[in-house]
Amino acid sequence: MRENLKVKIIDNFLEKQFFNKLQDLILGDHFSWFYNDYKVYKNDNNFQFTHTVIKNYKPISTFVKHINPILNKLDAKKTIQVKLNLQTKANKIFNHTFHNDFNDATTAILYMNTNNGKTIFKNGEEVDSIENRIVIFDSNLQHTGTSHTDTKRRVLINFNYIYEN
């Protein structure tokens, strides 16, 4: 794991042509999304659509071929989970539940579209959802997402992996 990694934000993380192809695929009419009756914890009165690519270190979607170049760029040695999240437009901005995805790993969130949603850390730091921006942080940091009100959907890719020197 990266030592002393707090929150690192990188704009234009992926090469423009690769990002545009990935974005067209994910935001297109033929991408498979699966309904989840919760966002963070069961019975949290939220929902979202997801597409899990890697779970428990194993690829479970053929979409992994599109994710591998990103994992290589992240220098991920062991990938715990990769999941795409799609949230629909809300009437107002509100925070979801603070959580951490896994312990003792690295989390990265790649924003696939620009909207007025955010990722918020318990220490108060906020990251705006801007397409092709990635935020990388120690998975032990408590964080949450917010709803959004300005676009039909908020889409991101959540990576959880082990970084080794």
PDB file of C-alpha atoms in Angstrom:
ATOM      1  CA  MET A   1       0.000   0.000   0.000  1.00  0.00           C
ATOM      2  CA  ARG A   2       1.175   3.544  -0.635  1.00  0.00           C
ATOM      3  CA  GLU A   3       2.646   4.971   2.500  1.00  0.00           C
ATOM      4  CA  ASN A   4       1.026   8.124   3.863  1.00  0.00           C
ATOM      5  CA  LEU A   5      -1.468   8.264   0.999  1.00  0.00           C
ATOM      6  CA  LYS A   6      -4.183  10.692   1.943  1.00  0.00           C
ATOM      7  CA  VAL A   7      -6.270  12.027  -0.933  1.00  0.00           C
ATOM      8  CA  LYS A   8      -4.746  12.470  -4.373  1.00  0.00           C
ATOM      9  CA  ILE A   9      -6.779  14.046  -7.197  1.00  0.00           C
ATOM     10  CA  ILE A  10      -5.707  13.721 -10.836  1.00  0.00           C
ATOM     11  CA  ASP A  11      -7.584  15.461 -13.630  1.00  0.00           C
ATOM     12  CA  ASN A  12      -7.523  14.042 -17.161  1.00  0.00           C
ATOM     13  CA  PHE A  13      -6.332  10.745 -15.713  1.00  0.00           C
ATOM     14  CA  LEU A  14      -6.882   8.685 -18.858  1.00  0.00           C
ATOM     15  CA  GLU A  15      -5.731   9.542 -22.356  1.00  0.00           C
ATOM     16  CA  LYS A  16      -8.598  11.429 -24.005  1.00  0.00           C
ATOM     17  CA  GLN A  17      -9.295   8.946 -26.810  1.00  0.00           C
ATOM     18  CA  PHE A  18      -9.336   5.962 -24.417  1.00  0.00           C
ATOM     19  CA  PHE A  19     -11.549   7.814 -21.946  1.00  0.00           C
ATOM     20  CA  ASN A  20     -14.015   8.849 -24.659  1.00  0.00           C
ATOM     21  CA  LYS A  21     -14.351   5.247 -25.908  1.00  0.00           C
ATOM     22  CA  LEU A  22     -14.833   3.983 -22.354  1.00  0.00           C
ATOM     23  CA  GLN A  23     -17.365   6.717 -21.612  1.00  0.00           C
ATOM     24  CA  ASP A  24     -19.326   5.979 -24.807  1.00  0.00           C
ATOM     25  CA  LEU A  25     -19.455   2.307 -23.887  1.00  0.00           C
ATOM     26  CA  ILE A  26     -20.499   2.812 -20.255  1.00  0.00           C
ATOM     27  CA  LEU A  27     -23.020   5.579 -20.940  1.00  0.00           C
ATOM     28  CA  GLY A  28     -24.366   3.875 -24.055  1.00  0.00           C
ATOM     29  CA  ASP A  29     -27.676   2.105 -24.556  1.00  0.00           C
ATOM     30  CA  HIS A  30     -26.246  -1.427 -24.434  1.00  0.00           C
ATOM     31  CA  PHE A  31     -24.285  -1.423 -21.175  1.00  0.00           C
ATOM     32  CA  SER A  32     -25.622  -3.849 -18.547  1.00  0.00           C
ATOM     33  CA  TRP A  33     -26.691  -2.224 -15.280  1.00  0.00           C
ATOM     34  CA  PHE A  34     -28.089  -4.164 -12.326  1.00  0.00           C
ATOM     35  CA  TYR A  35     -30.487  -2.743  -9.746  1.00  0.00           C
ATOM     36  CA  ASN A  36     -29.327  -2.658  -6.112  1.00  0.00           C
ATOM     37  CA  ASP A  37     -31.912  -1.936  -3.439  1.00  0.00           C
ATOM     38  CA  TYR A  38     -29.348  -0.078  -1.336  1.00  0.00           C
ATOM     39  CA  LYS A  39     -26.376   2.220  -1.828  1.00  0.00           C
ATOM     40  CA  VAL A  40     -23.983   1.507   1.036  1.00  0.00           C
ATOM     41  CA  TYR A  41     -25.782  -0.700   3.561  1.00  0.00           C
ATOM     42  CA  LYS A  42     -28.941  -2.783   3.284  1.00  0.00           C
ATOM     43  CA  ASN A  43     -32.006  -0.834   4.434  1.00  0.00           C
ATOM     44  CA  ASP A  44     -30.318   2.559   3.915  1.00  0.00           C
ATOM     45  CA  ASN A  45     -33.356   3.811   1.936  1.00  0.00           C
ATOM     46  CA  ASN A  46     -31.264   4.386  -1.182  1.00  0.00           C
ATOM     47  CA  PHE A  47     -30.761   2.530  -4.429  1.00  0.00           C
ATOM     48  CA  GLN A  48     -28.363   2.522  -7.331  1.00  0.00           C
ATOM     49  CA  PHE A  49     -27.487   0.551 -10.421  1.00  0.00           C
ATOM     50  CA  THR A  50     -24.157  -1.268 -10.505  1.00  0.00           C
ATOM     51  CA  HIS A  51     -22.000  -3.416 -12.724  1.00  0.00           C
ATOM     52  CA  THR A  52     -19.410  -5.430 -10.806  1.00  0.00           C
ATOM     53  CA  VAL A  53     -16.347  -6.270 -12.870  1.00  0.00           C
ATOM     54  CA  ILE A  54     -14.085  -7.863 -10.242  1.00  0.00           C
ATOM     55  CA  LYS A  55     -15.250  -9.283  -6.918  1.00  0.00           C
ATOM     56  CA  ASN A  56     -13.156 -11.082  -4.297  1.00  0.00           C
ATOM     57  CA  TYR A  57     -10.091 -10.771  -6.546  1.00  0.00           C
ATOM     58  CA  LYS A  58     -11.808 -12.556  -9.466  1.00  0.00           C
ATOM     59  CA  PRO A  59     -13.136 -11.111 -12.740  1.00  0.00           C
ATOM     60  CA  ILE A  60     -16.889 -11.724 -13.041  1.00  0.00           C
ATOM     61  CA  SER A  61     -17.613  -9.592 -16.101  1.00  0.00           C
ATOM     62  CA  THR A  62     -16.178  -9.580 -19.595  1.00  0.00           C
ATOM     63  CA  PHE A  63     -15.908  -5.808 -19.158  1.00  0.00           C
ATOM     64  CA  VAL A  64     -12.644  -6.521 -17.316  1.00  0.00           C
ATOM     65  CA  LYS A  65     -10.765  -6.171 -20.632  1.00  0.00           C
ATOM     66  CA  HIS A  66     -11.692  -2.462 -20.605  1.00  0.00           C
ATOM     67  CA  ILE A  67     -10.687  -2.061 -16.954  1.00  0.00           C
ATOM     68  CA  ASN A  68      -7.274  -3.752 -17.094  1.00  0.00           C
ATOM     69  CA  PRO A  69      -5.503  -0.758 -18.718  1.00  0.00           C
ATOM     70  CA  ILE A  70      -6.753   1.435 -15.860  1.00  0.00           C
ATOM     71  CA  LEU A  71      -5.572  -1.062 -13.249  1.00  0.00           C
ATOM     72  CA  ASN A  72      -2.174  -1.096 -14.950  1.00  0.00           C
ATOM     73  CA  LYS A  73      -2.020   2.700 -14.827  1.00  0.00           C
ATOM     74  CA  LEU A  74      -2.935   2.569 -11.116  1.00  0.00           C
ATOM     75  CA  ASP A  75      -0.126   0.035 -10.603  1.00  0.00           C
ATOM     76  CA  ALA A  76      -2.592  -2.304  -8.909  1.00  0.00           C
ATOM     77  CA  LYS A  77      -0.894  -5.575  -8.005  1.00  0.00           C
ATOM     78  CA  LYS A  78      -3.947  -7.338  -6.536  1.00  0.00           C
ATOM     79  CA  THR A  79      -7.442  -6.134  -7.347  1.00  0.00           C
ATOM     80  CA  ILE A  80     -10.026  -6.785  -4.658  1.00  0.00           C
ATOM     81  CA  GLN A  81     -13.043  -5.265  -6.395  1.00  0.00           C
ATOM     82  CA  VAL A  82     -14.006  -3.027  -9.301  1.00  0.00           C
ATOM     83  CA  LYS A  83     -17.579  -1.812  -9.505  1.00  0.00           C
ATOM     84  CA  LEU A  84     -19.341   0.747 -11.657  1.00  0.00           C
ATOM     85  CA  ASN A  85     -22.057   2.783  -9.944  1.00  0.00           C
ATOM     86  CA  LEU A  86     -24.912   4.661 -11.580  1.00  0.00           C
ATOM     87  CA  GLN A  87     -27.127   6.947  -9.506  1.00  0.00           C
ATOM     88  CA  THR A  88     -30.172   8.691 -10.857  1.00  0.00           C
ATOM     89  CA  LYS A  89     -30.995  12.384 -10.476  1.00  0.00           C
ATOM     90  CA  ALA A  90     -32.406  13.530  -7.127  1.00  0.00           C
ATOM     91  CA  ASN A  91     -34.537  16.539  -6.183  1.00  0.00           C
ATOM     92  CA  LYS A  92     -31.925  17.831  -3.726  1.00  0.00           C
ATOM     93  CA  ILE A  93     -28.320  17.253  -2.729  1.00  0.00           C
ATOM     94  CA  PHE A  94     -27.821  14.996   0.275  1.00  0.00           C
ATOM     95  CA  ASN A  95     -24.994  12.896   1.667  1.00  0.00           C
ATOM     96  CA  HIS A  96     -25.092   9.143   1.684  1.00  0.00           C
ATOM     97  CA  THR A  97     -23.610   7.106   4.570  1.00  0.00           C
ATOM     98  CA  PHE A  98     -19.944   7.424   5.528  1.00  0.00           C
ATOM     99  CA  HIS A  99     -18.092   4.162   5.028  1.00  0.00           C
ATOM    100  CA  ASN A 100     -14.883   2.596   3.849  1.00  0.00           C
ATOM    101  CA  ASP A 101     -14.960  -0.025   1.118  1.00  0.00           C
ATOM    102  CA  PHE A 102     -12.186  -2.286   2.434  1.00  0.00           C
ATOM    103  CA  ASN A 103      -9.477  -2.070   5.070  1.00  0.00           C
ATOM    104  CA  ASP A 104      -5.777  -1.741   4.347  1.00  0.00           C
ATOM    105  CA  ALA A 105      -5.967  -1.229   0.596  1.00  0.00           C
ATOM    106  CA  THR A 106      -6.191   1.639  -1.867  1.00  0.00           C
ATOM    107  CA  THR A 107      -9.452   3.021  -3.233  1.00  0.00           C
ATOM    108  CA  ALA A 108      -9.743   5.003  -6.451  1.00  0.00           C
ATOM    109  CA  ILE A 109     -12.867   6.609  -7.889  1.00  0.00           C
ATOM    110  CA  LEU A 110     -12.909   7.525 -11.574  1.00  0.00           C
ATOM    111  CA  TYR A 111     -15.741   9.880 -12.538  1.00  0.00           C
ATOM    112  CA  MET A 112     -17.297   9.032 -15.897  1.00  0.00           C
ATOM    113  CA  ASN A 113     -19.431  12.167 -16.222  1.00  0.00           C
ATOM    114  CA  THR A 114     -19.507  15.679 -14.826  1.00  0.00           C
ATOM    115  CA  ASN A 115     -22.304  16.537 -12.395  1.00  0.00           C
ATOM    116  CA  ASN A 116     -22.856  18.390  -9.134  1.00  0.00           C
ATOM    117  CA  GLY A 117     -22.390  15.259  -7.007  1.00  0.00           C
ATOM    118  CA  LYS A 118     -19.329  14.953  -4.803  1.00  0.00           C
ATOM    119  CA  THR A 119     -17.210  12.529  -2.847  1.00  0.00           C
ATOM    120  CA  ILE A 120     -16.851  13.776   0.708  1.00  0.00           C
ATOM    121  CA  PHE A 121     -14.338  12.586   3.286  1.00  0.00           C
ATOM    122  CA  LYS A 122     -15.081  12.546   6.994  1.00  0.00           C
ATOM    123  CA  ASN A 123     -12.305  15.119   7.508  1.00  0.00           C
ATOM    124  CA  GLY A 124     -14.360  17.554   5.391  1.00  0.00           C
ATOM    125  CA  GLU A 125     -12.393  17.350   2.150  1.00  0.00           C
ATOM    126  CA  GLU A 126     -14.651  17.316  -0.928  1.00  0.00           C
ATOM    127  CA  VAL A 127     -14.000  16.171  -4.490  1.00  0.00           C
ATOM    128  CA  ASP A 128     -16.254  17.338  -7.329  1.00  0.00           C
ATOM    129  CA  SER A 129     -17.472  14.806  -9.888  1.00  0.00           C
ATOM    130  CA  ILE A 130     -15.694  15.879 -13.066  1.00  0.00           C
ATOM    131  CA  GLU A 131     -15.357  13.467 -15.963  1.00  0.00           C
ATOM    132  CA  ASN A 132     -11.959  11.802 -16.294  1.00  0.00           C
ATOM    133  CA  ARG A 133     -10.970  12.921 -12.773  1.00  0.00           C
ATOM    134  CA  ILE A 134      -9.756  10.251 -10.413  1.00  0.00           C
ATOM    135  CA  VAL A 135      -9.417  10.476  -6.656  1.00  0.00           C
ATOM    136  CA  ILE A 136      -7.069   7.963  -5.029  1.00  0.00           C
ATOM    137  CA  PHE A 137      -6.951   7.426  -1.281  1.00  0.00           C
ATOM    138  CA  ASP A 138      -6.187   5.040   1.532  1.00  0.00           C
ATOM    139  CA  SER A 139      -9.175   2.726   1.827  1.00  0.00           C
ATOM    140  CA  ASN A 140      -9.243   3.223   5.594  1.00  0.00           C
ATOM    141  CA  LEU A 141     -10.438   6.821   5.082  1.00  0.00           C
ATOM    142  CA  GLN A 142     -14.154   7.198   5.728  1.00  0.00           C
ATOM    143  CA  HIS A 143     -15.914   8.710   2.716  1.00  0.00           C
ATOM    144  CA  THR A 144     -19.328   9.073   1.147  1.00  0.00           C
ATOM    145  CA  GLY A 145     -20.905  10.236  -2.053  1.00  0.00           C
ATOM    146  CA  THR A 146     -23.678  12.738  -2.475  1.00  0.00           C
ATOM    147  CA  SER A 147     -26.739  12.798  -4.634  1.00  0.00           C
ATOM    148  CA  HIS A 148     -26.799  15.095  -7.662  1.00  0.00           C
ATOM    149  CA  THR A 149     -29.467  17.289  -9.248  1.00  0.00           C
ATOM    150  CA  ASP A 150     -28.141  18.563 -12.565  1.00  0.00           C
ATOM    151  CA  THR A 151     -27.824  15.482 -14.821  1.00  0.00           C
ATOM    152  CA  LYS A 152     -29.945  12.371 -15.330  1.00  0.00           C
ATOM    153  CA  ARG A 153     -27.229  10.139 -13.908  1.00  0.00           C
ATOM    154  CA  ARG A 154     -23.974  10.144 -11.969  1.00  0.00           C
ATOM    155  CA  VAL A 155     -21.608   7.401 -13.094  1.00  0.00           C
ATOM    156  CA  LEU A 156     -18.283   6.377 -11.609  1.00  0.00           C
ATOM    157  CA  ILE A 157     -15.949   3.422 -11.381  1.00  0.00           C
ATOM    158  CA  ASN A 158     -14.844   2.371  -7.910  1.00  0.00           C
ATOM    159  CA  PHE A 159     -11.518   0.489  -7.669  1.00  0.00           C
ATOM    160  CA  ASN A 160     -10.265  -1.292  -4.558  1.00  0.00           C
ATOM    161  CA  TYR A 161      -6.793  -2.772  -4.867  1.00  0.00           C
ATOM    162  CA  ILE A 162      -3.469  -3.518  -3.244  1.00  0.00           C
ATOM    163  CA  TYR A 163      -0.567  -1.368  -4.315  1.00  0.00           C
ATOM    164  CA  GLU A 164       2.828  -2.942  -3.763  1.00  0.00           C
ATOM    165  CA  ASN A 165       6.291  -1.532  -4.282  1.00  0.00           C
TER     166      ASN A 165
END
